[in-house]
PDB file of C-alpha atoms in Angstrom:
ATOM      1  CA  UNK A   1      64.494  93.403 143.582  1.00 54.00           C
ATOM      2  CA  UNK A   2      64.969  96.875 142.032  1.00 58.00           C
ATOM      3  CA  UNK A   3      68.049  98.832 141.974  1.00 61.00           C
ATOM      4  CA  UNK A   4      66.994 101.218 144.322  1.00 66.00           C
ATOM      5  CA  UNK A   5      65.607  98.250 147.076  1.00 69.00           C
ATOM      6  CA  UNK A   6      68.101  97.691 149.293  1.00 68.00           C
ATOM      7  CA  UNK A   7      69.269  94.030 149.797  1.00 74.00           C
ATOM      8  CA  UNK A   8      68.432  92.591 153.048  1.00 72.00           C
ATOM      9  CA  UNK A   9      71.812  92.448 153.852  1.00 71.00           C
ATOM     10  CA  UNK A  10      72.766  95.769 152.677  1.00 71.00           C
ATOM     11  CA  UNK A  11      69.636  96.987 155.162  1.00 69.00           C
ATOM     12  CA  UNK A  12      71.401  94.603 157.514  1.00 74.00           C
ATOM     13  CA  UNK A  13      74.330  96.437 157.330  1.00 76.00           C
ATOM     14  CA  UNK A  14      73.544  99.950 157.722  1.00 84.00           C
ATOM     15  CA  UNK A  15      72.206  99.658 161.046  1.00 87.00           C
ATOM     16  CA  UNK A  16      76.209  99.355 161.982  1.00 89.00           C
ATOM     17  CA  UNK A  17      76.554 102.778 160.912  1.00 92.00           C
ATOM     18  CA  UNK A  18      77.568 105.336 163.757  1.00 93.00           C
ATOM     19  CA  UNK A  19      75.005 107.940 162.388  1.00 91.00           C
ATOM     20  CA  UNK A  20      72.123 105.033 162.744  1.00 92.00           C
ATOM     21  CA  UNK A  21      73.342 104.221 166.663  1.00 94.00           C
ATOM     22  CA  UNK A  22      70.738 105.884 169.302  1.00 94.00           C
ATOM     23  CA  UNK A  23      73.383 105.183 171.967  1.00 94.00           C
ATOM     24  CA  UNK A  24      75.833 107.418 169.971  1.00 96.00           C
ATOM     25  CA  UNK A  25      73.088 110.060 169.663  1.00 95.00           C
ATOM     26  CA  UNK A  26      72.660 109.781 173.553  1.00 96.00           C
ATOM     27  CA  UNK A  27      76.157 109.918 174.106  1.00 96.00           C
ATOM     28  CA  UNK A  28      77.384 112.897 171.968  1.00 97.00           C
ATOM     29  CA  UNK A  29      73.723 114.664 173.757  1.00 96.00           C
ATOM     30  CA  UNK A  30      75.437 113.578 177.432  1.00 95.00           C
ATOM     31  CA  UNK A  31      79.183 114.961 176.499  1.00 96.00           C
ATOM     32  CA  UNK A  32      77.449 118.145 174.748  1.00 96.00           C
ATOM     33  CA  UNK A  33      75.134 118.785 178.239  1.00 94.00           C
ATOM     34  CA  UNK A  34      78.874 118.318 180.072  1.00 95.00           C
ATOM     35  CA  UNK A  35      80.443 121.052 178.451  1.00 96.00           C
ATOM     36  CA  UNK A  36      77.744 123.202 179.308  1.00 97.00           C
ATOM     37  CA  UNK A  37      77.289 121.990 182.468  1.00 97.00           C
ATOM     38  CA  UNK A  38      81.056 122.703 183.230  1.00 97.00           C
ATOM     39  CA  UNK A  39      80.705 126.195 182.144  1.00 96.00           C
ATOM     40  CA  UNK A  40      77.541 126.905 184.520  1.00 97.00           C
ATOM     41  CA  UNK A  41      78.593 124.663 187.325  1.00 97.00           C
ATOM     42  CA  UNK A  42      81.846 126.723 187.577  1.00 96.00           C
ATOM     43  CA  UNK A  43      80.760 129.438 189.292  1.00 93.00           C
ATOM     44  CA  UNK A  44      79.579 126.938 192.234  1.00 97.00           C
ATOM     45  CA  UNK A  45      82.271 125.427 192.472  1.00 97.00           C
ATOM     46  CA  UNK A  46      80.542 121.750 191.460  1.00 97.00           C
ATOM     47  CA  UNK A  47      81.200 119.354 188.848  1.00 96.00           C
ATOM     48  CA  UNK A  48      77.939 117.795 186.697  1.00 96.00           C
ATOM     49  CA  UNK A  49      78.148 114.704 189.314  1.00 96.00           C
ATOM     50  CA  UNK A  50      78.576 116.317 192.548  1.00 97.00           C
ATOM     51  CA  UNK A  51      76.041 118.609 191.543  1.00 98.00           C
ATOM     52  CA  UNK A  52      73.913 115.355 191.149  1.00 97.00           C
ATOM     53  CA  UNK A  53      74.953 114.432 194.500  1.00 98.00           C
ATOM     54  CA  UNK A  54      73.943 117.931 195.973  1.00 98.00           C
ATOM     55  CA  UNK A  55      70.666 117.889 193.986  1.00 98.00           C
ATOM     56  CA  UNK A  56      69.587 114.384 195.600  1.00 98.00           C
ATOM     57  CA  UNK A  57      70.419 115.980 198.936  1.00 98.00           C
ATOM     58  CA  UNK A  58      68.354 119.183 198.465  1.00 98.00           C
ATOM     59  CA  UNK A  59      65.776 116.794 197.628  1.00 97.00           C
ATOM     60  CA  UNK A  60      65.564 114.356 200.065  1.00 97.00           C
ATOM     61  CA  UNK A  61      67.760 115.449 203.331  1.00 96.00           C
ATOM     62  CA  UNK A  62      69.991 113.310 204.910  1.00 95.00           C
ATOM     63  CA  UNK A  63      70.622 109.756 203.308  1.00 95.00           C
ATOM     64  CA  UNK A  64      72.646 106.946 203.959  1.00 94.00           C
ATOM     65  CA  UNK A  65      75.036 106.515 201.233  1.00 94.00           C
ATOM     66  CA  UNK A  66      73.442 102.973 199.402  1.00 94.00           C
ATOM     67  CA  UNK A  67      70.260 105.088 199.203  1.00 95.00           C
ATOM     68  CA  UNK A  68      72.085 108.048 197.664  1.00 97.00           C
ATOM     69  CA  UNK A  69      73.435 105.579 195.124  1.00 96.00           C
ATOM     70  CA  UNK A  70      70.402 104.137 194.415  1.00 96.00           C
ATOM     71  CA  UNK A  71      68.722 107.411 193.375  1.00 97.00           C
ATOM     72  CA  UNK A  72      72.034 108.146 191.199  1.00 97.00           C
ATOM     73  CA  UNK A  73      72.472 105.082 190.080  1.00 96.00           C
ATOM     74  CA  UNK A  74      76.277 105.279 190.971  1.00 95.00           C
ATOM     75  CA  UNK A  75      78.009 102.256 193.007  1.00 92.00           C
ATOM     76  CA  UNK A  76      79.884 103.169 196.450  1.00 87.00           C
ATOM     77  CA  UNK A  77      83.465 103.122 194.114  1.00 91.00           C
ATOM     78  CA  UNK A  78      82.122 106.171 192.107  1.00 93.00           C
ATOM     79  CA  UNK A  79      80.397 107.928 194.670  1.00 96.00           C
ATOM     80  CA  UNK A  80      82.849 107.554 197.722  1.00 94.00           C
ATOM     81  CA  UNK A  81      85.453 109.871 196.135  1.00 96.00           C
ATOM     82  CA  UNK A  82      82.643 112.585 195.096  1.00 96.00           C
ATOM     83  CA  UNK A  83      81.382 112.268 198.450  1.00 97.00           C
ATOM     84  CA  UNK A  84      84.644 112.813 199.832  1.00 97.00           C
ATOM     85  CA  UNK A  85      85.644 115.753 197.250  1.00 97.00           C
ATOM     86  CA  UNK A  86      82.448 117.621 198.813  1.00 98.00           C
ATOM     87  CA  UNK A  87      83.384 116.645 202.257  1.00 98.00           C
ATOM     88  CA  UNK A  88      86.383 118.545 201.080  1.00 98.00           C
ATOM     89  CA  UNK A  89      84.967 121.391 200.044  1.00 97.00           C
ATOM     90  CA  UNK A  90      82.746 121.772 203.438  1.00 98.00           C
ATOM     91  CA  UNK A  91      79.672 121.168 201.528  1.00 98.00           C
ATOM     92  CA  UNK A  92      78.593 117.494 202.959  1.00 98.00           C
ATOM     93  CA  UNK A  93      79.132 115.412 206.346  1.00 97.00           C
ATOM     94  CA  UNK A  94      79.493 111.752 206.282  1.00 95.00           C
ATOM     95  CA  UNK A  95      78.572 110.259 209.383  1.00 93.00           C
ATOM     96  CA  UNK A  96      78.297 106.432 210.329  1.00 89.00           C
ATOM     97  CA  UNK A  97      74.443 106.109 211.523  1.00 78.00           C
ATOM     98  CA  UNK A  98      73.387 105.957 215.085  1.00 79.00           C
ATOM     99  CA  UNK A  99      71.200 102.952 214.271  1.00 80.00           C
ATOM    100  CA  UNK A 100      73.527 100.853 212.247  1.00 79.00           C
ATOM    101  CA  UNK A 101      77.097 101.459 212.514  1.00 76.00           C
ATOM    102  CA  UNK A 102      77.552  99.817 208.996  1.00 82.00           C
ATOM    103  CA  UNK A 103      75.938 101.981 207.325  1.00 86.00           C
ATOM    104  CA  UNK A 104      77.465 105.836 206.681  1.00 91.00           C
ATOM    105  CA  UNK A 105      74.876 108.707 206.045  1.00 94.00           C
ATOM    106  CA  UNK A 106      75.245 111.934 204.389  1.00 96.00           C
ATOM    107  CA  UNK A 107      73.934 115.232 205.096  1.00 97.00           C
ATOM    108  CA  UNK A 108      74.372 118.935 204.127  1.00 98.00           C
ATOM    109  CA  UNK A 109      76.098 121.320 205.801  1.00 98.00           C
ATOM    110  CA  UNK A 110      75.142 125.083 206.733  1.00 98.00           C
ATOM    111  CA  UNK A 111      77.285 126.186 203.530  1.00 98.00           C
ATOM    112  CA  UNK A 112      75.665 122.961 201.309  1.00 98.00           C
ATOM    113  CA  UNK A 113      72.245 124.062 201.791  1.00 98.00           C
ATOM    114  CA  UNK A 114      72.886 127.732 201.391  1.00 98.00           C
ATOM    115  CA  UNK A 115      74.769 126.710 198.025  1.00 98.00           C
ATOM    116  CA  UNK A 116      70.766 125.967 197.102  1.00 98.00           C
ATOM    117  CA  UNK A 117      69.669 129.134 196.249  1.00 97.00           C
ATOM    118  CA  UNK A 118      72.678 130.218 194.325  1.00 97.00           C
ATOM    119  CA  UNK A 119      72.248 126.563 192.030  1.00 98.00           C
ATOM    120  CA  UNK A 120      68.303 127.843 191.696  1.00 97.00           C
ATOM    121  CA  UNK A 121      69.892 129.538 188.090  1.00 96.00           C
ATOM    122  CA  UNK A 122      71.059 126.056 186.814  1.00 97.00           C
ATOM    123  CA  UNK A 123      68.193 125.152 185.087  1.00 95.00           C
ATOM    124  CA  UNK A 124      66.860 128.101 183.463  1.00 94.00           C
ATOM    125  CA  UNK A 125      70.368 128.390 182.195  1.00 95.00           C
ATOM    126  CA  UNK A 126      70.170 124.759 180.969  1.00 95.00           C
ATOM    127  CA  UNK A 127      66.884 125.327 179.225  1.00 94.00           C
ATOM    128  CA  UNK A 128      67.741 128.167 177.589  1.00 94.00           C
ATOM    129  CA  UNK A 129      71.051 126.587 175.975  1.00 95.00           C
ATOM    130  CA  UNK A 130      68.634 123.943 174.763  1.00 94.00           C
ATOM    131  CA  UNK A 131      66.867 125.997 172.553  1.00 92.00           C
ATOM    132  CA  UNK A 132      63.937 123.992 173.531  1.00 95.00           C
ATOM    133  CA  UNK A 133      60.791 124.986 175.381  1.00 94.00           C
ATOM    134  CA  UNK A 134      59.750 123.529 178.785  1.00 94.00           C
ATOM    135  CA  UNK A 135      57.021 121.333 176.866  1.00 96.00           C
ATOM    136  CA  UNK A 136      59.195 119.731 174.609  1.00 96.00           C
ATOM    137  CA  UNK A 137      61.961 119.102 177.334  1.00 95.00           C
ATOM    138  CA  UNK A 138      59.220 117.541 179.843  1.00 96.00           C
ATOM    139  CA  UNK A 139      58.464 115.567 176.456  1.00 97.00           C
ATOM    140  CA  UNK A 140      61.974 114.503 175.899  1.00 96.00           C
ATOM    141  CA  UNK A 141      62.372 113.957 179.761  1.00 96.00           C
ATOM    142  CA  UNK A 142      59.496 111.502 179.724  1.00 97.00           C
ATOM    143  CA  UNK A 143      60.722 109.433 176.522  1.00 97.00           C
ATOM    144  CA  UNK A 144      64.227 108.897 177.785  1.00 96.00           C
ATOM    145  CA  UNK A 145      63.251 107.798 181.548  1.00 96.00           C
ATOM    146  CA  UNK A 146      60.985 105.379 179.018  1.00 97.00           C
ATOM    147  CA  UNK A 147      63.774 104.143 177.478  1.00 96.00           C
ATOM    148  CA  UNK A 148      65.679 103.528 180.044  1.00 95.00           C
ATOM    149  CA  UNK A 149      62.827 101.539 181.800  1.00 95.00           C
ATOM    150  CA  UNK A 150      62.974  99.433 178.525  1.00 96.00           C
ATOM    151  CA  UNK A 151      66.427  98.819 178.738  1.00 95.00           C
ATOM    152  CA  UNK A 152      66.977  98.065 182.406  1.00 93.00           C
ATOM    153  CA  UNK A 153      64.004  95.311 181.839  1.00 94.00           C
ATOM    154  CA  UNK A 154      65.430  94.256 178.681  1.00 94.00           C
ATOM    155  CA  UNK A 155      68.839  94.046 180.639  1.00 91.00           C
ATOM    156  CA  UNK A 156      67.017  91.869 183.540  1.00 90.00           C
ATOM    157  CA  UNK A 157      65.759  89.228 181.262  1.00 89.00           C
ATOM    158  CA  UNK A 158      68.857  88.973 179.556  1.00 84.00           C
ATOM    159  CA  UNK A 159      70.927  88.164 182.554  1.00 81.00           C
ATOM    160  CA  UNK A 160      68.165  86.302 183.913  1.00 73.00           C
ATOM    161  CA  UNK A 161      69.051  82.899 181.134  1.00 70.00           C
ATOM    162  CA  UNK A 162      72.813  83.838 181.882  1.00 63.00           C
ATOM    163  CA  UNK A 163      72.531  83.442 185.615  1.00 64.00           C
ATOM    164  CA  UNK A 164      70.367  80.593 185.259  1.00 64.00           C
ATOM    165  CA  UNK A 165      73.155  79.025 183.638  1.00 63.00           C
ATOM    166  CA  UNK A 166      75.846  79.657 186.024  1.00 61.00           C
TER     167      UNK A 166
END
């Protein structure tokens, strides 16, 4: 091996670096989009996740609250006290359904769905923090919802031997 060859274990061992981890790159990319996110979100009155929450229900309308988590991918002990913060706030109604009194939907109110057209700035504010062009951000868009198909397979199969064992 030459001097400047690397030693398998020496190649080994910088892929424990920090500045080699994609999930640090994602991270410090999530907490960076936060801050900027805070700043925007201020002026409705919305955090980044109950603007999620409000997004969903621009979206799709009145959902029961398992279906809202789904499309978040937030459990009911995360989303219950944003849901109830907005409930709060006179933006949201949660209502148990008429057809199954387990389940609890929610739905906009009058002042939620007006709050619509004042969040229509969000994005084009986004965008242009970015730097980036629509193009590469639908590019960017479409590699991360790849990778995170890859990892919630890769996730399956690897609890898939674990329960198996159980």
């Amino acid at each position: 091996m030459s001097p400047t060859t690397p030693t398998p274990a020496a190649a080994e061992e910088s892929w424990l670096r920090l500045d080699r981890q994609i999930c640090f790159s994602l991270h410090a990319a999530s907490r960076a989009f936060n801050g900027v996110y805070r700043v925007i979100l201020k002026d409705l009155g919305l955090t980044y996740p109950q603007y999620l929450v409000m997004l969903v229900l621009w979206e799709e309308g009145t959902l029961p609250v398992k279906r809202l988590g789904e499309h978040l991918r937030l459990d009911s002990g995360t989303l219950s006290p944003l849901l109830k913060r907005l409930e709060s706030a006179g933006l949201v109604r949660r209502e148990r359904s008429a057809r199954d009194e387990r389940s609890v939907e929610v739905r906009l109110t009058d002042e939620g769905s007006a709050l619509r057209e004042r969040a229509r700035q969000v994005p084009r504010r986004i965008l242009s923090a970015t730097s980036f062009d629509p193009e590469e951000i639908r590019a960017l868009k479409s590699q991360l919802d790849a990778l995170t198909t890859a990892l919630d397979e890769a996730a399956q199969s690897e609890a898939a031997p674990e329960e198996a064992r159980s």
